């Protein structure tokens, strides 16, 4: 009886989550000229036309390439820095390792909005504003604390015998990091990369604050502009562009979902 009740509740929750997604798909297929309000069933199949309008009007294709560049570059940099910091805190004889852990992890506690004003002023003063390398830099910086949290938790579970055996063989810290701890922590590295890739891809806050040019702005900022400046195009065009922009993240999650589950298990 309890199992049946649980299944009913899960099915009801799944339906509640799927209804908005279903409405997005249905209305994205609607021709703008025929749209007079939310549709519950397909009345036309103008999805491809809506996508073409969005790509031509708001440069969604360029924005998706920008987001891919930022997400990949920032995640790689953040994972590398976080792996080095985790190795130093967990493996190397660093004094006050707990203090270093909290100093880095505190970056996940502060709301990102507190950084906007100093970041904008600093970027404007150093010519980083509205540049691709400036966007990669900020996305990598805000991604380090959480990546450090995931990788550090995994490294604490690594057998100490590996380090002791490597030290007996005369391995230095760099050799131990590259040849032992990185391969052992591969699952955590992939999980941290995926988390940061998705977080950067879905970011809107820094995208609309630190970029304006079509060749720099990420995809979420382009969608926001499509919804504002080009609102006369109609909701179907915006919804179709939103679906296309969501495809990479959905495909990535479905392909590597076991790494997300493993990452959640790393949390204490």
mmCIF file of C-alpha atoms in Angstrom:
data_model
loop_
_atom_site.group_PDB
_atom_site.id
_atom_site.type_symbol
_atom_site.label_atom_id
_atom_site.label_comp_id
_atom_site.label_asym_id
_atom_site.label_seq_id
_atom_site.Cartn_x
_atom_site.Cartn_y
_atom_site.Cartn_z
ATOM 1 C CA UNK A 1 0.000 0.000 0.000
ATOM 2 C CA UNK A 2 2.793 2.400 0.911
ATOM 3 C CA UNK A 3 4.620 1.650 -2.333
ATOM 4 C CA UNK A 4 1.473 2.234 -4.379
ATOM 5 C CA UNK A 5 0.854 5.550 -2.640
ATOM 6 C CA UNK A 6 4.453 6.569 -3.269
ATOM 7 C CA UNK A 7 4.141 5.725 -6.970
ATOM 8 C CA UNK A 8 0.938 7.758 -7.256
ATOM 9 C CA UNK A 9 2.577 10.773 -5.622
ATOM 10 C CA UNK A 10 5.633 10.492 -7.867
ATOM 11 C CA UNK A 11 3.438 10.203 -10.954
ATOM 12 C CA UNK A 12 1.436 13.285 -9.910
ATOM 13 C CA UNK A 13 4.611 15.297 -9.333
ATOM 14 C CA UNK A 14 5.977 14.176 -12.712
ATOM 15 C CA UNK A 15 2.798 15.322 -14.451
ATOM 16 C CA UNK A 16 2.974 18.702 -12.728
ATOM 17 C CA UNK A 17 6.550 19.107 -13.936
ATOM 18 C CA UNK A 18 5.757 17.955 -17.477
ATOM 19 C CA UNK A 19 2.736 20.198 -18.079
ATOM 20 C CA UNK A 20 4.781 23.440 -18.421
ATOM 21 C CA UNK A 21 7.257 21.676 -20.710
ATOM 22 C CA UNK A 22 4.389 20.364 -22.816
ATOM 23 C CA UNK A 23 2.891 23.854 -23.121
ATOM 24 C CA UNK A 24 6.253 25.281 -24.166
ATOM 25 C CA UNK A 25 6.586 22.716 -26.962
ATOM 26 C CA UNK A 26 3.007 23.125 -28.198
ATOM 27 C CA UNK A 27 3.171 26.915 -28.315
ATOM 28 C CA UNK A 28 6.635 26.884 -29.894
ATOM 29 C CA UNK A 29 5.077 25.055 -32.855
ATOM 30 C CA UNK A 30 2.375 27.728 -33.228
ATOM 31 C CA UNK A 31 2.665 30.316 -35.981
ATOM 32 C CA UNK A 32 2.958 33.843 -34.514
ATOM 33 C CA UNK A 33 0.066 35.058 -36.656
ATOM 34 C CA UNK A 34 -2.180 32.379 -35.162
ATOM 35 C CA UNK A 35 -1.130 32.924 -31.562
ATOM 36 C CA UNK A 36 -3.783 34.582 -29.415
ATOM 37 C CA UNK A 37 -2.984 32.907 -26.111
ATOM 38 C CA UNK A 38 -1.575 29.682 -24.669
ATOM 39 C CA UNK A 39 -2.526 26.638 -26.768
ATOM 40 C CA UNK A 40 -3.081 23.167 -25.343
ATOM 41 C CA UNK A 41 -2.824 21.312 -28.637
ATOM 42 C CA UNK A 42 -0.947 21.600 -31.921
ATOM 43 C CA UNK A 43 -2.736 23.800 -34.448
ATOM 44 C CA UNK A 44 0.224 24.432 -36.761
ATOM 45 C CA UNK A 45 3.808 23.300 -37.264
ATOM 46 C CA UNK A 46 5.810 26.515 -37.592
ATOM 47 C CA UNK A 47 8.619 25.446 -35.253
ATOM 48 C CA UNK A 48 11.349 25.618 -37.901
ATOM 49 C CA UNK A 49 10.108 28.990 -39.131
ATOM 50 C CA UNK A 50 10.083 30.359 -35.575
ATOM 51 C CA UNK A 51 13.648 29.179 -35.024
ATOM 52 C CA UNK A 52 14.760 30.796 -38.290
ATOM 53 C CA UNK A 53 13.238 34.123 -37.220
ATOM 54 C CA UNK A 54 14.943 33.937 -33.813
ATOM 55 C CA UNK A 55 18.344 33.081 -35.301
ATOM 56 C CA UNK A 56 18.050 35.825 -37.918
ATOM 57 C CA UNK A 57 16.747 38.520 -35.578
ATOM 58 C CA UNK A 58 18.687 37.998 -32.333
ATOM 59 C CA UNK A 59 21.752 36.047 -33.538
ATOM 60 C CA UNK A 60 20.899 33.051 -31.350
ATOM 61 C CA UNK A 61 23.432 30.876 -33.196
ATOM 62 C CA UNK A 62 26.336 33.183 -32.316
ATOM 63 C CA UNK A 63 25.064 33.444 -28.750
ATOM 64 C CA UNK A 64 24.990 29.644 -28.406
ATOM 65 C CA UNK A 65 28.576 29.448 -29.645
ATOM 66 C CA UNK A 66 29.560 32.105 -27.097
ATOM 67 C CA UNK A 67 27.888 30.148 -24.299
ATOM 68 C CA UNK A 68 29.631 26.966 -25.400
ATOM 69 C CA UNK A 69 32.970 28.783 -25.319
ATOM 70 C CA UNK A 70 32.316 30.272 -21.884
ATOM 71 C CA UNK A 71 30.886 27.091 -20.402
ATOM 72 C CA UNK A 72 33.685 24.853 -21.647
ATOM 73 C CA UNK A 73 36.565 27.235 -20.962
ATOM 74 C CA UNK A 74 35.364 28.379 -17.551
ATOM 75 C CA UNK A 75 34.553 24.830 -16.403
ATOM 76 C CA UNK A 76 37.974 23.520 -17.469
ATOM 77 C CA UNK A 77 39.805 26.353 -15.712
ATOM 78 C CA UNK A 78 37.672 26.047 -12.576
ATOM 79 C CA UNK A 79 38.116 22.272 -12.347
ATOM 80 C CA UNK A 80 41.884 22.537 -12.757
ATOM 81 C CA UNK A 81 42.196 25.257 -10.115
ATOM 82 C CA UNK A 82 39.825 23.421 -7.781
ATOM 83 C CA UNK A 83 41.760 20.158 -8.225
ATOM 84 C CA UNK A 84 45.039 21.898 -7.362
ATOM 85 C CA UNK A 85 43.475 23.548 -4.304
ATOM 86 C CA UNK A 86 41.887 20.266 -3.190
ATOM 87 C CA UNK A 87 45.197 18.433 -3.531
ATOM 88 C CA UNK A 88 46.955 21.108 -1.482
ATOM 89 C CA UNK A 89 44.338 21.118 1.280
ATOM 90 C CA UNK A 90 43.826 17.351 1.526
ATOM 91 C CA UNK A 91 47.161 15.775 0.584
ATOM 92 C CA UNK A 92 49.928 18.287 1.097
ATOM 93 C CA UNK A 93 51.013 19.277 4.632
ATOM 94 C CA UNK A 94 49.374 22.702 4.529
ATOM 95 C CA UNK A 95 48.876 24.473 7.834
ATOM 96 C CA UNK A 96 45.304 25.334 8.821
ATOM 97 C CA UNK A 97 43.782 23.313 5.988
ATOM 98 C CA UNK A 98 40.292 23.723 7.453
ATOM 99 C CA UNK A 99 40.694 27.507 7.328
ATOM 100 C CA UNK A 100 41.726 27.330 3.667
ATOM 101 C CA UNK A 101 38.728 25.121 2.928
ATOM 102 C CA UNK A 102 36.268 27.596 4.413
ATOM 103 C CA UNK A 103 38.026 30.565 2.813
ATOM 104 C CA UNK A 104 37.450 29.038 -0.630
ATOM 105 C CA UNK A 105 34.051 27.497 0.038
ATOM 106 C CA UNK A 106 32.669 30.814 1.318
ATOM 107 C CA UNK A 107 32.495 31.834 -2.334
ATOM 108 C CA UNK A 108 29.362 29.678 -2.689
ATOM 109 C CA UNK A 109 27.600 31.355 0.235
ATOM 110 C CA UNK A 110 27.591 34.997 -0.873
ATOM 111 C CA UNK A 111 24.838 35.947 -3.358
ATOM 112 C CA UNK A 112 26.201 36.756 -6.790
ATOM 113 C CA UNK A 113 24.357 40.077 -6.866
ATOM 114 C CA UNK A 114 26.819 41.594 -4.391
ATOM 115 C CA UNK A 115 29.581 41.276 -7.003
ATOM 116 C CA UNK A 116 27.764 43.099 -9.810
ATOM 117 C CA UNK A 117 28.632 46.715 -9.002
ATOM 118 C CA UNK A 118 32.365 46.224 -8.283
ATOM 119 C CA UNK A 119 32.666 43.832 -11.211
ATOM 120 C CA UNK A 120 31.055 46.261 -13.624
ATOM 121 C CA UNK A 121 33.285 49.122 -12.452
ATOM 122 C CA UNK A 122 36.392 46.948 -12.517
ATOM 123 C CA UNK A 123 35.642 45.538 -15.956
ATOM 124 C CA UNK A 124 34.970 49.014 -17.359
ATOM 125 C CA UNK A 125 38.250 50.320 -15.920
ATOM 126 C CA UNK A 126 40.364 47.435 -17.252
ATOM 127 C CA UNK A 127 38.791 47.040 -20.723
ATOM 128 C CA UNK A 128 37.400 43.611 -19.789
ATOM 129 C CA UNK A 129 33.827 44.756 -20.291
ATOM 130 C CA UNK A 130 32.042 43.210 -23.273
ATOM 131 C CA UNK A 131 34.916 40.856 -24.134
ATOM 132 C CA UNK A 132 34.932 37.093 -24.448
ATOM 133 C CA UNK A 133 37.989 36.586 -22.255
ATOM 134 C CA UNK A 134 36.385 38.796 -19.608
ATOM 135 C CA UNK A 135 33.309 36.545 -19.580
ATOM 136 C CA UNK A 136 35.421 33.393 -19.315
ATOM 137 C CA UNK A 137 37.344 34.947 -16.434
ATOM 138 C CA UNK A 138 34.304 35.765 -14.297
ATOM 139 C CA UNK A 139 32.574 32.465 -15.011
ATOM 140 C CA UNK A 140 35.712 30.541 -14.058
ATOM 141 C CA UNK A 141 36.130 32.567 -10.873
ATOM 142 C CA UNK A 142 32.593 31.964 -9.603
ATOM 143 C CA UNK A 143 32.794 28.256 -10.526
ATOM 144 C CA UNK A 144 35.908 27.468 -8.463
ATOM 145 C CA UNK A 145 34.313 27.269 -4.960
ATOM 146 C CA UNK A 146 31.690 24.646 -5.801
ATOM 147 C CA UNK A 147 34.098 22.628 -7.945
ATOM 148 C CA UNK A 148 36.541 22.735 -5.035
ATOM 149 C CA UNK A 149 33.800 21.467 -2.693
ATOM 150 C CA UNK A 150 33.034 18.468 -4.916
ATOM 151 C CA UNK A 151 36.633 17.501 -5.694
ATOM 152 C CA UNK A 152 37.909 18.068 -2.166
ATOM 153 C CA UNK A 153 35.208 15.825 -0.693
ATOM 154 C CA UNK A 154 36.210 13.071 -3.087
ATOM 155 C CA UNK A 155 39.921 13.394 -2.388
ATOM 156 C CA UNK A 156 39.294 12.962 1.335
ATOM 157 C CA UNK A 157 38.075 9.425 0.555
ATOM 158 C CA UNK A 158 41.173 8.447 -1.461
ATOM 159 C CA UNK A 159 43.264 5.733 0.255
ATOM 160 C CA UNK A 160 46.251 7.131 2.123
ATOM 161 C CA UNK A 161 48.213 4.044 1.104
ATOM 162 C CA UNK A 162 48.448 5.399 -2.456
ATOM 163 C CA UNK A 163 50.191 8.544 -1.288
ATOM 164 C CA UNK A 164 52.486 6.656 1.067
ATOM 165 C CA UNK A 165 53.480 4.179 -1.649
ATOM 166 C CA UNK A 166 54.186 6.998 -4.088
ATOM 167 C CA UNK A 167 56.328 8.806 -1.530
ATOM 168 C CA UNK A 168 58.306 5.626 -0.877
ATOM 169 C CA UNK A 169 58.980 5.380 -4.618
ATOM 170 C CA UNK A 170 60.346 8.926 -4.582
ATOM 171 C CA UNK A 171 57.436 10.646 -6.321
ATOM 172 C CA UNK A 172 57.184 14.408 -5.873
ATOM 173 C CA UNK A 173 54.020 16.403 -5.277
ATOM 174 C CA UNK A 174 53.488 17.180 -8.968
ATOM 175 C CA UNK A 175 53.922 13.519 -9.945
ATOM 176 C CA UNK A 176 51.492 12.420 -7.235
ATOM 177 C CA UNK A 177 48.962 14.994 -8.389
ATOM 178 C CA UNK A 178 49.149 14.187 -12.103
ATOM 179 C CA UNK A 179 49.671 10.418 -12.053
ATOM 180 C CA UNK A 180 47.754 9.349 -8.954
ATOM 181 C CA UNK A 181 45.167 11.767 -7.625
ATOM 182 C CA UNK A 182 43.838 13.106 -10.919
ATOM 183 C CA UNK A 183 43.101 9.616 -12.324
ATOM 184 C CA UNK A 184 41.612 8.482 -9.007
ATOM 185 C CA UNK A 185 39.359 11.569 -8.836
ATOM 186 C CA UNK A 186 38.259 11.331 -12.483
ATOM 187 C CA UNK A 187 34.600 10.873 -11.571
ATOM 188 C CA UNK A 188 34.594 13.946 -9.336
ATOM 189 C CA UNK A 189 36.397 15.994 -11.986
ATOM 190 C CA UNK A 190 33.815 15.092 -14.624
ATOM 191 C CA UNK A 191 30.937 15.784 -12.234
ATOM 192 C CA UNK A 192 32.355 19.185 -11.278
ATOM 193 C CA UNK A 193 32.892 20.039 -14.951
ATOM 194 C CA UNK A 194 29.308 19.121 -15.823
ATOM 195 C CA UNK A 195 27.846 21.123 -12.946
ATOM 196 C CA UNK A 196 29.841 24.209 -13.891
ATOM 197 C CA UNK A 197 29.122 23.823 -17.607
ATOM 198 C CA UNK A 198 25.373 23.798 -16.935
ATOM 199 C CA UNK A 199 25.570 26.665 -14.445
ATOM 200 C CA UNK A 200 27.496 28.851 -16.894
ATOM 201 C CA UNK A 201 25.251 27.959 -19.837
ATOM 202 C CA UNK A 202 22.118 28.881 -17.872
ATOM 203 C CA UNK A 203 23.508 32.122 -16.407
ATOM 204 C CA UNK A 204 21.680 35.339 -17.214
ATOM 205 C CA UNK A 205 22.888 37.688 -14.470
ATOM 206 C CA UNK A 206 26.465 38.239 -15.640
ATOM 207 C CA UNK A 207 25.493 37.875 -19.279
ATOM 208 C CA UNK A 208 23.273 40.956 -19.261
ATOM 209 C CA UNK A 209 25.564 42.892 -16.899
ATOM 210 C CA UNK A 210 28.997 42.401 -18.477
ATOM 211 C CA UNK A 211 28.187 42.073 -22.180
ATOM 212 C CA UNK A 212 26.188 43.915 -24.825
ATOM 213 C CA UNK A 213 27.595 42.969 -28.257
ATOM 214 C CA UNK A 214 26.006 40.104 -30.229
ATOM 215 C CA UNK A 215 29.432 38.515 -30.709
ATOM 216 C CA UNK A 216 30.026 38.445 -26.932
ATOM 217 C CA UNK A 217 26.714 37.971 -25.140
ATOM 218 C CA UNK A 218 25.764 34.426 -24.050
ATOM 219 C CA UNK A 219 22.621 32.676 -25.155
ATOM 220 C CA UNK A 220 20.492 33.490 -22.099
ATOM 221 C CA UNK A 221 21.211 37.201 -22.557
ATOM 222 C CA UNK A 222 20.265 36.870 -26.226
ATOM 223 C CA UNK A 223 16.975 35.218 -25.244
ATOM 224 C CA UNK A 224 16.282 38.010 -22.779
ATOM 225 C CA UNK A 225 16.878 40.579 -25.522
ATOM 226 C CA UNK A 226 14.666 38.601 -27.870
ATOM 227 C CA UNK A 227 11.938 38.721 -25.240
ATOM 228 C CA UNK A 228 12.366 42.448 -24.703
ATOM 229 C CA UNK A 229 13.633 44.360 -27.703
ATOM 230 C CA UNK A 230 11.939 42.059 -30.202
ATOM 231 C CA UNK A 231 8.792 41.283 -28.202
ATOM 232 C CA UNK A 232 6.663 42.017 -31.268
ATOM 233 C CA UNK A 233 7.827 38.734 -32.782
ATOM 234 C CA UNK A 234 5.467 36.863 -30.496
ATOM 235 C CA UNK A 235 5.855 34.230 -27.762
ATOM 236 C CA UNK A 236 6.127 31.269 -30.207
ATOM 237 C CA UNK A 237 9.427 32.614 -31.587
ATOM 238 C CA UNK A 238 10.837 33.123 -28.091
ATOM 239 C CA UNK A 239 9.704 29.675 -26.937
ATOM 240 C CA UNK A 240 11.196 27.993 -30.007
ATOM 241 C CA UNK A 241 14.527 29.730 -29.399
ATOM 242 C CA UNK A 242 14.381 28.689 -25.747
ATOM 243 C CA UNK A 243 13.901 25.036 -26.700
ATOM 244 C CA UNK A 244 16.882 25.117 -29.048
ATOM 245 C CA UNK A 245 19.008 26.803 -26.372
ATOM 246 C CA UNK A 246 18.045 24.083 -23.871
ATOM 247 C CA UNK A 247 18.921 21.117 -26.097
ATOM 248 C CA UNK A 248 22.684 21.036 -25.270
ATOM 249 C CA UNK A 249 22.123 21.080 -21.515
ATOM 250 C CA UNK A 250 19.382 18.447 -21.626
ATOM 251 C CA UNK A 251 21.493 16.180 -23.846
ATOM 252 C CA UNK A 252 24.499 16.660 -21.569
ATOM 253 C CA UNK A 253 22.512 15.818 -18.458
ATOM 254 C CA UNK A 254 20.912 12.721 -19.962
ATOM 255 C CA UNK A 255 24.264 11.481 -21.277
ATOM 256 C CA UNK A 256 26.162 11.933 -18.010
ATOM 257 C CA UNK A 257 23.463 11.674 -15.363
ATOM 258 C CA UNK A 258 25.360 8.995 -13.442
ATOM 259 C CA UNK A 259 28.111 11.535 -12.753
ATOM 260 C CA UNK A 260 25.536 13.924 -11.280
ATOM 261 C CA UNK A 261 24.283 11.177 -8.973
ATOM 262 C CA UNK A 262 27.825 10.307 -7.915
ATOM 263 C CA UNK A 263 28.566 13.976 -7.242
ATOM 264 C CA UNK A 264 25.546 14.242 -4.959
ATOM 265 C CA UNK A 265 26.816 11.231 -3.032
ATOM 266 C CA UNK A 266 30.091 13.032 -2.392
ATOM 267 C CA UNK A 267 28.401 15.660 -0.265
ATOM 268 C CA UNK A 268 28.863 14.967 3.456
#
